[in-house]
Amino acid sequence: MSDVTAPGGTASGSPDSAELVMRAEKLDGEDELAAVRARFALDDDVVYLDGNSLGALPHHVPTRIADVIEREWGRLRIRSWEESGWWSAPERIGDRVGALVGASPGQVVVGDSTSVNVFKALVGAVRMAQAEDPRRIEVLVDAATFPTDGYLAESAARMTGCALHPVAAADMPAEIDHRTAAVLVNHVDYRTGRLNDLAVTTRAAHHWGAHAVWDLCHSAGALPVELDRHRVDFAVGCTYKYLNGGPGAPAYLYIRSDLQERFDSPLPGWNSHAEPFAMEPAYRPGEGITKARVGTPEILSLLALEAALEVWDDPAVTIERVRAKSLALTDFFLECVGALVPEGVVESATPLDHGRRGSQVSLRCAGAAGVMEELIARGVVGDFREPDVLRFGFTPLYTRFSDALRAARVLAEVIG
Amino acid sequence: MSDVTAPGGTASGSPDSAELVMRAEKLDGEDELAAVRARFALDDDVVYLDGNSLGALPHHVPTRIADVIEREWGRLRIRSWEESGWWSAPERIGDRVGALVGASPGQVVVGDSTSVNVFKALVGAVRMAQAEDPRRIEVLVDAATFPTDGYLAESAARMTGCALHPVAAADMPAEIDHRTAAVLVNHVDYRTGRLNDLAVTTRAAHHWGAHAVWDLCHSAGALPVELDRHRVDFAVGCTYKYLNGGPGAPAYLYIRSDLQERFDSPLPGWNSHAEPFAMEPAYRPGEGITKARVGTPEILSLLALEAALEVWDDPAVTIERVRAKSLALTDFFLECVGALVPEGVVESATPLDHGRRGSQVSLRCAGAAGVMEELIARGVVGDFREPDVLRFGFTPLYTRFSDALRAARVLAEVIG
């Protein structure tokens, strides 16, 4: 495999390429987040552009989890629910996630999968909207949504007596009306990387008395979300992408503080009870965001996430810097692809407009599945999404501009 | 703290006590499972009788999880979903759990919390029963149920248009009738340790065309369950008690194979889709038990459970031996309590009849919360349950007869 800085290979000897190598070096040299990469288990053999599917391992996580297993579980055993802070972990870690998505404390709880949280949020949203006006009988869902959101939205609609209507995210504001109980939109489209307008859609929902549920899977940790500022009602997201929480790390649910009182959970597990150990036969919801909990949290996965979030404690790691680098990386990758890949072979599905772009670049091409296999074989790890999308995720915490160039060069070799 | 084999202390010098010491030594000497204790992280300072809340750590789990984190996540990253078998883990581990609860392969899937699985099972059960006869509009729930089952049953009933009726588990067979859609019963009562009659109640449900949902939290890994033999419809359970899967280890759901085709999940997440990576907008359930999956599984917690289950691979560790030892342990503990604790101070809430007993002993006494605090301070770890219950769980894999005696002796010291 050719090194980015070395000449040779199909396109690397071209004048374009030499200039791009210098540009990559300069950008990496000026990168304020460059030092963060050393905190992750990465090697230079692979360009890992699949952090939007599974984030890389922060080096310090194994030590922390070894302590959780050997000391907290192994030696303290049951005492750890109190003494090691296991019981309060969902809210404590929720606040840490909240800080990364513009939520002040007490509004985010971590636990369950994104799918389960979509169900909780959407049923909760519909119940609230219908309590005010029972004529609100429609749920609108982002037509290009990641599938699980759509499947759960269908179930939530069915179980609350609503109809479900798929609507293009861009058209959502215009489609909401007095019949709308809730809308469910992906902040960043998983396939194209398009960033949807959270402020405008949320405002439109509120105008009609509907509630907006946002899926932040592809935006949390990659760009500023500003949930509080835009008065978002509900949000859900996973933590194993840009938050690097580990495989299947628990998801989270945000419920705006002034809505929590009215939140009526469809999954009122004992962990959400006002006094879980009173073992009361009748359900009495806990205060605040606690009422969005369900059952016993999966502690090992939960505490791996907590450890992973420590990367964000570094004052140099701000979401603004992450966003700036994300845009610079994706700009540069698109530029490299434009320079190195023959015209017309690939087409970007990702908006060029910064205001409409997440932290990935999706390129459409013929035979995309085979192309991605070959890229991976050559050490450039992205992923393939049906029907024809090469997806490259750029995690600003650990991706270098030289990685972006190398990915474009290998793509040119494979596809050119 | 007095050692079991040493004379001294309030009751240990009595003739009764000397004989009990010899009995404990003899029983431990004859115990076919005695060697299994060495596989667990336990020390002789503490008598751990809370394995029915959080099972002890098997020694080999930390090494396995270190490998999952450092190699599978850290180095293979996204490739591990296939190469490390992450994707198929819920069904693979489900089969291992199934083997311990009398379920042939393909009927158990691991994932989510018990609470979430109660919801899936109960909604699924009601939908099936109503599809045959819409007049089935009642759900019966074990009146003494662990609270979360009751809370989720209420939600499931509400969301399927049913009424919920709490019924004493013993009366359940007589209370089921043509209006019953589903019954939800705890196999072993968490508070009293009473073993409910799975065969009779399941048969009664079937007689009326209703479906039986069993909660196995306090029976799986402690006694033979025989799900297939009794044609149980659905079962759920946690894995962090007698299965020693770790704090908040994922729960499981059993759906009898001939019912799976008709199972209509209220939580149809993308992991349960026939082709998850086809990313189809329309939901198409997967084959078999896979359709009971929801979202992305919490891999670290899931694989810790898988490792923990290896303890059961030892041919010496059979559920029949576990059951025999469980009954012998609880018999012996009750005998020790009878001999050492002054009459009338405690009263057993646990049935003496072996056919009605789980693997715990629950003693009622005045000031139980304070008594348990003092027991724990003196190295005997059980737990307190409202309103007046001292709960002692006996995990046959690692609890010795000498532990039972020591617990009774310390109880006598504290309470006598």
JSON list of N, CA, C and O in Angstrom, two decimals, chain B residues 8 12 62 66 91 98 104 177-178 200 231 238 250 261 266 270 304 348 352 369 375 384 410:
[
{"chain": "B", "resi": 8, "resn": "GLY", "atom": "N", "xyz": [-17.07, -20.97, 70.31]},
{"chain": "B", "resi": 8, "resn": "GLY", "atom": "CA", "xyz": [-17.16, -19.58, 70.76]},
{"chain": "B", "resi": 8, "resn": "GLY", "atom": "C", "xyz": [-18.33, -18.88, 70.13]},
{"chain": "B", "resi": 8, "resn": "GLY", "atom": "O", "xyz": [-18.93, -19.37, 69.18]},
{"chain": "B", "resi": 12, "resn": "SER", "atom": "N", "xyz": [-22.43, -21.03, 69.32]},
{"chain": "B", "resi": 12, "resn": "SER", "atom": "CA", "xyz": [-21.57, -22.04, 68.71]},
{"chain": "B", "resi": 12, "resn": "SER", "atom": "C", "xyz": [-21.05, -23.07, 69.70]},
{"chain": "B", "resi": 12, "resn": "SER", "atom": "O", "xyz": [-20.57, -24.11, 69.31]},
{"chain": "B", "resi": 62, "resn": "PRO", "atom": "N", "xyz": [-12.83, -11.62, 33.20]},
{"chain": "B", "resi": 62, "resn": "PRO", "atom": "CA", "xyz": [-12.04, -10.43, 32.87]},
{"chain": "B", "resi": 62, "resn": "PRO", "atom": "C", "xyz": [-11.10, -10.61, 31.67]},
{"chain": "B", "resi": 62, "resn": "PRO", "atom": "O", "xyz": [-11.00, -9.72, 30.82]},
{"chain": "B", "resi": 66, "resn": "ALA", "atom": "N", "xyz": [-11.32, -8.43, 28.31]},
{"chain": "B", "resi": 66, "resn": "ALA", "atom": "CA", "xyz": [-10.15, -7.66, 27.86]},
{"chain": "B", "resi": 66, "resn": "ALA", "atom": "C", "xyz": [-9.88, -7.94, 26.39]},
{"chain": "B", "resi": 66, "resn": "ALA", "atom": "O", "xyz": [-9.56, -7.03, 25.62]},
{"chain": "B", "resi": 91, "resn": "GLU", "atom": "N", "xyz": [-28.59, -14.81, 19.40]},
{"chain": "B", "resi": 91, "resn": "GLU", "atom": "CA", "xyz": [-29.17, -16.15, 19.20]},
{"chain": "B", "resi": 91, "resn": "GLU", "atom": "C", "xyz": [-28.23, -17.24, 19.74]},
{"chain": "B", "resi": 91, "resn": "GLU", "atom": "O", "xyz": [-28.68, -18.22, 20.32]},
{"chain": "B", "resi": 98, "resn": "GLY", "atom": "N", "xyz": [-30.98, -21.24, 26.72]},
{"chain": "B", "resi": 98, "resn": "GLY", "atom": "CA", "xyz": [-32.08, -22.17, 26.48]},
{"chain": "B", "resi": 98, "resn": "GLY", "atom": "C", "xyz": [-31.79, -23.56, 27.04]},
{"chain": "B", "resi": 98, "resn": "GLY", "atom": "O", "xyz": [-32.66, -24.20, 27.64]},
{"chain": "B", "resi": 104, "resn": "SER", "atom": "N", "xyz": [-35.07, -26.28, 23.54]},
{"chain": "B", "resi": 104, "resn": "SER", "atom": "CA", "xyz": [-34.20, -26.71, 22.44]},
{"chain": "B", "resi": 104, "resn": "SER", "atom": "C", "xyz": [-33.80, -25.47, 21.62]},
{"chain": "B", "resi": 104, "resn": "SER", "atom": "O", "xyz": [-34.42, -24.41, 21.74]},
{"chain": "B", "resi": 177, "resn": "ASP", "atom": "N", "xyz": [-60.09, -17.83, 32.17]},
{"chain": "B", "resi": 177, "resn": "ASP", "atom": "CA", "xyz": [-61.30, -18.26, 31.48]},
{"chain": "B", "resi": 177, "resn": "ASP", "atom": "C", "xyz": [-61.30, -17.76, 30.03]},
{"chain": "B", "resi": 177, "resn": "ASP", "atom": "O", "xyz": [-60.26, -17.34, 29.53]},
{"chain": "B", "resi": 178, "resn": "HIS", "atom": "N", "xyz": [-62.45, -17.79, 29.39]},
{"chain": "B", "resi": 178, "resn": "HIS", "atom": "CA", "xyz": [-62.51, -17.48, 27.95]},
{"chain": "B", "resi": 178, "resn": "HIS", "atom": "C", "xyz": [-62.15, -16.03, 27.64]},
{"chain": "B", "resi": 178, "resn": "HIS", "atom": "O", "xyz": [-61.88, -15.70, 26.50]},
{"chain": "B", "resi": 200, "resn": "VAL", "atom": "N", "xyz": [-49.11, -26.63, 35.71]},
{"chain": "B", "resi": 200, "resn": "VAL", "atom": "CA", "xyz": [-50.56, -26.53, 35.90]},
{"chain": "B", "resi": 200, "resn": "VAL", "atom": "C", "xyz": [-51.10, -25.21, 35.34]},
{"chain": "B", "resi": 200, "resn": "VAL", "atom": "O", "xyz": [-52.13, -25.18, 34.66]},
{"chain": "B", "resi": 231, "resn": "ARG", "atom": "N", "xyz": [-44.63, -27.02, 27.30]},
{"chain": "B", "resi": 231, "resn": "ARG", "atom": "CA", "xyz": [-45.20, -26.21, 26.22]},
{"chain": "B", "resi": 231, "resn": "ARG", "atom": "C", "xyz": [-45.50, -24.78, 26.67]},
{"chain": "B", "resi": 231, "resn": "ARG", "atom": "O", "xyz": [-46.56, -24.20, 26.34]},
{"chain": "B", "resi": 238, "resn": "CYS", "atom": "N", "xyz": [-33.76, -12.64, 33.59]},
{"chain": "B", "resi": 238, "resn": "CYS", "atom": "CA", "xyz": [-32.49, -11.93, 33.60]},
{"chain": "B", "resi": 238, "resn": "CYS", "atom": "C", "xyz": [-31.37, -12.95, 33.67]},
{"chain": "B", "resi": 238, "resn": "CYS", "atom": "O", "xyz": [-31.61, -14.15, 33.87]},
{"chain": "B", "resi": 250, "resn": "PRO", "atom": "N", "xyz": [-27.63, -8.70, 29.91]},
{"chain": "B", "resi": 250, "resn": "PRO", "atom": "CA", "xyz": [-28.88, -8.66, 29.15]},
{"chain": "B", "resi": 250, "resn": "PRO", "atom": "C", "xyz": [-29.82, -9.80, 29.50]},
{"chain": "B", "resi": 250, "resn": "PRO", "atom": "O", "xyz": [-29.40, -10.89, 29.89]},
{"chain": "B", "resi": 261, "resn": "GLU", "atom": "N", "xyz": [-43.85, -17.87, 14.23]},
{"chain": "B", "resi": 261, "resn": "GLU", "atom": "CA", "xyz": [-44.41, -17.37, 12.96]},
{"chain": "B", "resi": 261, "resn": "GLU", "atom": "C", "xyz": [-45.47, -16.30, 13.23]},
{"chain": "B", "resi": 261, "resn": "GLU", "atom": "O", "xyz": [-45.56, -15.31, 12.51]},
{"chain": "B", "resi": 266, "resn": "PRO", "atom": "N", "xyz": [-44.09, -5.72, 19.28]},
{"chain": "B", "resi": 266, "resn": "PRO", "atom": "CA", "xyz": [-44.36, -4.28, 19.43]},
{"chain": "B", "resi": 266, "resn": "PRO", "atom": "C", "xyz": [-43.08, -3.44, 19.30]},
{"chain": "B", "resi": 266, "resn": "PRO", "atom": "O", "xyz": [-43.15, -2.22, 19.26]},
{"chain": "B", "resi": 270, "resn": "TRP", "atom": "N", "xyz": [-34.52, -2.83, 13.85]},
{"chain": "B", "resi": 270, "resn": "TRP", "atom": "CA", "xyz": [-33.85, -3.27, 12.61]},
{"chain": "B", "resi": 270, "resn": "TRP", "atom": "C", "xyz": [-33.10, -4.58, 12.77]},
{"chain": "B", "resi": 270, "resn": "TRP", "atom": "O", "xyz": [-32.92, -5.31, 11.80]},
{"chain": "B", "resi": 304, "resn": "ALA", "atom": "N", "xyz": [-19.76, -10.81, 28.12]},
{"chain": "B", "resi": 304, "resn": "ALA", "atom": "CA", "xyz": [-19.43, -11.18, 29.50]},
{"chain": "B", "resi": 304, "resn": "ALA", "atom": "C", "xyz": [-20.36, -12.31, 29.96]},
{"chain": "B", "resi": 304, "resn": "ALA", "atom": "O", "xyz": [-19.93, -13.27, 30.60]},
{"chain": "B", "resi": 348, "resn": "SER", "atom": "N", "xyz": [-40.19, -18.31, 58.67]},
{"chain": "B", "resi": 348, "resn": "SER", "atom": "CA", "xyz": [-39.85, -18.52, 57.26]},
{"chain": "B", "resi": 348, "resn": "SER", "atom": "C", "xyz": [-41.04, -18.22, 56.35]},
{"chain": "B", "resi": 348, "resn": "SER", "atom": "O", "xyz": [-42.14, -18.72, 56.59]},
{"chain": "B", "resi": 352, "resn": "LEU", "atom": "N", "xyz": [-41.74, -25.00, 52.99]},
{"chain": "B", "resi": 352, "resn": "LEU", "atom": "CA", "xyz": [-40.90, -26.14, 53.37]},
{"chain": "B", "resi": 352, "resn": "LEU", "atom": "C", "xyz": [-40.95, -27.23, 52.31]},
{"chain": "B", "resi": 352, "resn": "LEU", "atom": "O", "xyz": [-39.98, -27.96, 52.10]},
{"chain": "B", "resi": 369, "resn": "ALA", "atom": "N", "xyz": [-34.88, -4.57, 58.24]},
{"chain": "B", "resi": 369, "resn": "ALA", "atom": "CA", "xyz": [-33.90, -3.73, 57.51]},
{"chain": "B", "resi": 369, "resn": "ALA", "atom": "C", "xyz": [-32.64, -3.55, 58.35]},
{"chain": "B", "resi": 369, "resn": "ALA", "atom": "O", "xyz": [-31.52, -3.70, 57.85]},
{"chain": "B", "resi": 375, "resn": "LEU", "atom": "N", "xyz": [-26.15, -7.82, 59.66]},
{"chain": "B", "resi": 375, "resn": "LEU", "atom": "CA", "xyz": [-25.63, -9.07, 59.06]},
{"chain": "B", "resi": 375, "resn": "LEU", "atom": "C", "xyz": [-24.53, -8.74, 58.05]},
{"chain": "B", "resi": 375, "resn": "LEU", "atom": "O", "xyz": [-23.47, -9.37, 58.03]},
{"chain": "B", "resi": 384, "resn": "PHE", "atom": "N", "xyz": [-32.48, -7.12, 52.04]},
{"chain": "B", "resi": 384, "resn": "PHE", "atom": "CA", "xyz": [-33.74, -6.83, 52.70]},
{"chain": "B", "resi": 384, "resn": "PHE", "atom": "C", "xyz": [-34.77, -6.53, 51.64]},
{"chain": "B", "resi": 384, "resn": "PHE", "atom": "O", "xyz": [-34.49, -5.86, 50.65]},
{"chain": "B", "resi": 410, "resn": "VAL", "atom": "N", "xyz": [-24.45, -16.27, 62.59]},
{"chain": "B", "resi": 410, "resn": "VAL", "atom": "CA", "xyz": [-24.35, -14.81, 62.68]},
{"chain": "B", "resi": 410, "resn": "VAL", "atom": "C", "xyz": [-25.74, -14.20, 62.87]},
{"chain": "B", "resi": 410, "resn": "VAL", "atom": "O", "xyz": [-25.93, -13.25, 63.65]}
]
